[in-house]
């Protein structure tokens, strides 16, 4: 192949990459063998797509080409083999051995035999050479480092690892130059040529033909840089700059933020620098060709124009487009398949909201929490797993005093207030409510049932129709739109107005903020059917499209942000869902299957980058994003309104659907049902009772009843809730309650006291060796074993067996486990220093796959194989001695080590090297916890100090000392422990004087519990696996269970429930507590006498007590509560 042909391949590769033809790009890379895409190769290796990895490599080399190639293929196949063994898939491993690895036997027979022998081992890590094999993710990463070295050293890859440096859209530029040259040769050149095809040479028509389109409507207009050395076309250039600012396709206005036009370059009118214009077809859609034999119609603009554009002015011809909705036979799949099983189609819950749901949104992190806004202004927060309504708030003004005149007039005219939109912020720490009268209210959410008022904004004159959160300039903002035809942007922290966008000529119906690379923008739709786009610069709208239906339209991107959809209903009831080609402002495809005349405004949602769903014709309809034909529809067991409102949770496993009679149905797929099953034991046995269909009632009566109920509920008790700035506002609130109890009479709450062994399930684990006390305790990640570290440096491992009584093999208090040891009889025993081991600080950390444990007891740190108990390595001899260990969440080879000299060392096990040394504490480090969401490490020490460190550069971000309660004097070296909440944003702090919940980014205490002065100190505490409970143990042997959301005591377990009467509780007490990784109501205690106890509530109870109600009429932020501990103490909420 000639060098020019080779260069043409590179141009085609660039074009395909810009057009997002990802599979085709890599296929051409492989078939041509000109460019080895290392990034793509890395991604496929990380994802374990081994067939694709070898197929891609085959375009560049074969197994027996050279020793480098042989080593590359061997490492890949070996990794594939080990992963099959790790999954205990013996048949797959044998297949890989015979088909893939046997080829290497001729080169190294001994190695092949050794690989074969791994089949005989229960765990291949028993092989000494593989004992340090971690989890799959880290093993792939380690292998990839070696593969990259081999590829770079392999002569067959020389000159194939670097893509040539090309300007953006180089192939388009060449075509553009060709078109300009062809236009120069025209006998009758027109000022604005209408070029409709690339298949034949361009030639302008006769001068007496149809009038050329005006520059403002010319579909060819594009913003093109002047090409060096390219002859100018003067006044006859086909691509004249526009004389005034005009709307542009998305790619154009993103590349050219300013709407200010520039004069044409002198003598170079063909290549103008003016603002690009919108194609004529956007305003006047053309009827598409109807020839069914053509695979790709002109509307399939993604085959000739960019889906996303790079930054900078694009070098391109804007080719003709068509916005009339059309179908694309070339893209349609066979219709003979069934609906995919991963769609949530099974009705699992029916909730009664008491007024009609208008808007719903699932929490982005805790995916069983559903936020609901209703037609009478109520907002509610449901835990759909336990069927518990955690929060109900009726609409009321917070502090708008005096009431603005326009709002007062609107309320006099019509006092009814409805919720138009509820929406969570991206991290779930805030949620916003847009009302039908002027107002937006922003709440802060602190877990469980704790919701606080944050901001109230008089946002628009008339209704606030939509609300969304966005992050322009790395600052969280609230975006609103309303009946006053404006879009406004507010600072989410202060409520200050930052931008106001004016330009719509009708009430603005919806907003859709998004970003491409580093460009932030907002789409908006109005009731006249106009779609506009705005940058955060107050310079006006960048585009002006007509939405199909030209009335109520909402827009949404796919989860990965690459595909844009809109759903709209016309005034005549015709509904449309379409996918947009952002580059051209054209409809790429229109989905079919709606009712002829919809009986309401259709709502839609997207999920999994694959499916669309809409509520229409008393059902829910689903489409595959790549197929215009209806995929399936379901009626959710009936009882749906004509146009039900729908909402997926983040992973698409659950869907909330509004139902008749103020109902909400929760639909689930198999993953969703598993998610909900974990919460089954939180609901009462009567929970199904309310799901029975209610008797039919007159709709008008129902509406009146709903309104009356809404008004009646407003007479609820007043509660003081601390505001974000420390102010305690009085607001109406409703106690958290289970849905099924909503009609019951009020019940007197009583603390659940457990004093007898018969009141709970408890089991003391047997031990056959003397352990003076249990210093550390943890359940394995699989949930089928407990690992303890005793003060004499010996580890104890109890494993539960799968049998008829325990079909899951998980840990349980109902059946005793086996104290496990390998056949060799060895023990996992830590290295100890010369000092008394009983005085040493013990610590350990377990790898994510339970394969090995890192541990120390005052001496060197030891790495043990959990299958063989063999010591794999020892390192870092004292001084200083390790006092706490934590694995990095993304890399098991990185550990954070707290030291008794107050430092924290970031250590890479694989290379045996300390990467960083962090200094900030003044006494020994006693706690470490990583957040993979915030990318931080939180540390705590015996100095009662908390520090937050960036896990990217390891610099200290914040620090704060715990406030020791008055009258409490902690011991000289009192430990402070930290543990992250499931949301990875808040964390639990445990100190002998208090429990506290801190918010990480501000390092502020949002909740605190302090025992009474005379009470026993706290010895340890931990979150339950779902972070809904906190288990705490005390030095008087009492165990307390708290609701994590507000640290309110719900259950107390007295020593008499688990210690024999002959044992004195002060002398025997729990030192550590651990929670089960899957069972939220199971925990274990490690005692000072060497015992380990497992606790579960009675099966008839299902949980540890109930949440206490908020005290009626209380205006104090420290309500009175039952005492804690044998000596008595009280809860203090701060």
mmCIF file of N, CA, C and O in Angstrom, residues 178-191 193-195 201-206 233 236 238:
data_model
loop_
_atom_site.group_PDB
_atom_site.id
_atom_site.type_symbol
_atom_site.label_atom_id
_atom_site.label_comp_id
_atom_site.label_asym_id
_atom_site.label_seq_id
_atom_site.Cartn_x
_atom_site.Cartn_y
_atom_site.Cartn_z
ATOM 1 N N UNK A 178 -12.205 20.510 -1.920
ATOM 2 C CA UNK A 178 -12.587 19.951 -3.220
ATOM 3 C C UNK A 178 -13.876 20.587 -3.725
ATOM 4 O O UNK A 178 -14.005 20.937 -4.906
ATOM 5 N N UNK A 179 -14.846 20.774 -2.838
ATOM 6 C CA UNK A 179 -16.104 21.391 -3.231
ATOM 7 C C UNK A 179 -15.898 22.836 -3.684
ATOM 8 O O UNK A 179 -16.503 23.294 -4.656
ATOM 9 N N UNK A 180 -15.037 23.550 -2.957
ATOM 10 C CA UNK A 180 -14.733 24.919 -3.366
ATOM 11 C C UNK A 180 -14.079 24.956 -4.748
ATOM 12 O O UNK A 180 -14.392 25.804 -5.587
ATOM 13 N N UNK A 181 -13.165 24.031 -4.974
ATOM 14 C CA UNK A 181 -12.481 23.958 -6.283
ATOM 15 C C UNK A 181 -13.484 23.631 -7.401
ATOM 16 O O UNK A 181 -13.481 24.253 -8.461
ATOM 17 N N UNK A 182 -14.371 22.653 -7.144
ATOM 18 C CA UNK A 182 -15.399 22.311 -8.125
ATOM 19 C C UNK A 182 -16.306 23.505 -8.394
ATOM 20 O O UNK A 182 -16.713 23.755 -9.535
ATOM 21 N N UNK A 183 -16.613 24.271 -7.353
ATOM 22 C CA UNK A 183 -17.483 25.423 -7.527
ATOM 23 C C UNK A 183 -16.829 26.498 -8.391
ATOM 24 O O UNK A 183 -17.495 27.192 -9.167
ATOM 25 N N UNK A 184 -15.498 26.604 -8.261
ATOM 26 C CA UNK A 184 -14.783 27.570 -9.092
ATOM 27 C C UNK A 184 -14.916 27.243 -10.577
ATOM 28 O O UNK A 184 -14.889 28.128 -11.428
ATOM 29 N N UNK A 185 -15.039 25.952 -10.885
ATOM 30 C CA UNK A 185 -15.096 25.513 -12.275
ATOM 31 C C UNK A 185 -16.503 25.611 -12.857
ATOM 32 O O UNK A 185 -16.705 25.298 -14.036
ATOM 33 N N UNK A 186 -17.489 25.975 -12.027
ATOM 34 C CA UNK A 186 -18.857 26.073 -12.531
ATOM 35 C C UNK A 186 -18.951 27.159 -13.601
ATOM 36 O O UNK A 186 -18.329 28.224 -13.493
ATOM 37 N N UNK A 187 -19.780 26.902 -14.619
ATOM 38 C CA UNK A 187 -20.003 27.907 -15.654
ATOM 39 C C UNK A 187 -20.869 29.046 -15.126
ATOM 40 O O UNK A 187 -20.717 30.190 -15.555
ATOM 41 N N UNK A 188 -21.784 28.710 -14.249
ATOM 42 C CA UNK A 188 -22.687 29.727 -13.707
ATOM 43 C C UNK A 188 -22.663 29.647 -12.177
ATOM 44 O O UNK A 188 -23.640 29.213 -11.553
ATOM 45 N N UNK A 189 -21.553 30.032 -11.575
ATOM 46 C CA UNK A 189 -21.451 29.886 -10.107
ATOM 47 C C UNK A 189 -22.475 30.746 -9.376
ATOM 48 O O UNK A 189 -22.669 31.909 -9.717
ATOM 49 N N UNK A 190 -23.136 30.138 -8.401
ATOM 50 C CA UNK A 190 -24.107 30.869 -7.584
ATOM 51 C C UNK A 190 -23.432 31.388 -6.316
ATOM 52 O O UNK A 190 -22.474 30.795 -5.835
ATOM 53 N N UNK A 191 -23.968 32.459 -5.740
ATOM 54 C CA UNK A 191 -23.361 32.985 -4.502
ATOM 55 C C UNK A 191 -23.470 31.999 -3.337
ATOM 56 O O UNK A 191 -22.614 31.917 -2.503
ATOM 57 N N UNK A 193 -24.214 28.160 -3.185
ATOM 58 C CA UNK A 193 -24.511 26.915 -3.890
ATOM 59 C C UNK A 193 -25.258 25.931 -3.002
ATOM 60 O O UNK A 193 -25.034 25.869 -1.802
ATOM 61 N N UNK A 194 -26.118 25.169 -3.644
ATOM 62 C CA UNK A 194 -26.912 24.160 -2.924
ATOM 63 C C UNK A 194 -26.332 22.792 -3.237
ATOM 64 O O UNK A 194 -26.750 22.114 -4.155
ATOM 65 N N UNK A 195 -25.337 22.391 -2.447
ATOM 66 C CA UNK A 195 -24.648 21.120 -2.686
ATOM 67 C C UNK A 195 -25.381 20.022 -1.919
ATOM 68 O O UNK A 195 -25.471 20.063 -0.700
ATOM 69 N N UNK A 201 -19.575 15.084 -8.979
ATOM 70 C CA UNK A 201 -18.978 16.416 -8.889
ATOM 71 C C UNK A 201 -20.049 17.483 -8.829
ATOM 72 O O UNK A 201 -21.115 17.365 -9.439
ATOM 73 N N UNK A 202 -19.742 18.536 -8.105
ATOM 74 C CA UNK A 202 -20.678 19.649 -7.953
ATOM 75 C C UNK A 202 -20.741 20.477 -9.227
ATOM 76 O O UNK A 202 -19.729 20.727 -9.881
ATOM 77 N N UNK A 203 -21.954 20.932 -9.550
ATOM 78 C CA UNK A 203 -22.144 21.856 -10.672
ATOM 79 C C UNK A 203 -23.389 22.660 -10.392
ATOM 80 O O UNK A 203 -24.453 22.098 -10.096
ATOM 81 N N UNK A 204 -23.265 24.014 -10.468
ATOM 82 C CA UNK A 204 -24.425 24.866 -10.216
ATOM 83 C C UNK A 204 -25.397 24.773 -11.382
ATOM 84 O O UNK A 204 -24.997 24.615 -12.546
ATOM 85 N N UNK A 205 -26.702 24.930 -11.101
ATOM 86 C CA UNK A 205 -27.725 24.873 -12.142
ATOM 87 C C UNK A 205 -27.735 26.128 -12.987
ATOM 88 O O UNK A 205 -26.910 27.044 -12.834
ATOM 89 N N UNK A 206 -28.683 26.174 -13.907
ATOM 90 C CA UNK A 206 -28.797 27.327 -14.795
ATOM 91 C C UNK A 206 -29.184 28.567 -13.999
ATOM 92 O O UNK A 206 -29.880 28.494 -12.995
ATOM 93 N N UNK A 233 -12.177 32.230 -2.941
ATOM 94 C CA UNK A 233 -13.213 32.202 -3.960
ATOM 95 C C UNK A 233 -13.914 33.536 -4.114
ATOM 96 O O UNK A 233 -14.833 33.662 -4.910
ATOM 97 N N UNK A 236 -17.945 34.615 -4.733
ATOM 98 C CA UNK A 236 -18.708 33.462 -5.188
ATOM 99 C C UNK A 236 -18.526 32.237 -4.291
ATOM 100 O O UNK A 236 -18.875 31.143 -4.667
ATOM 101 N N UNK A 238 -19.146 29.407 -1.683
ATOM 102 C CA UNK A 238 -20.408 28.790 -1.260
ATOM 103 C C UNK A 238 -20.666 28.903 0.223
ATOM 104 O O UNK A 238 -21.743 28.591 0.693
#
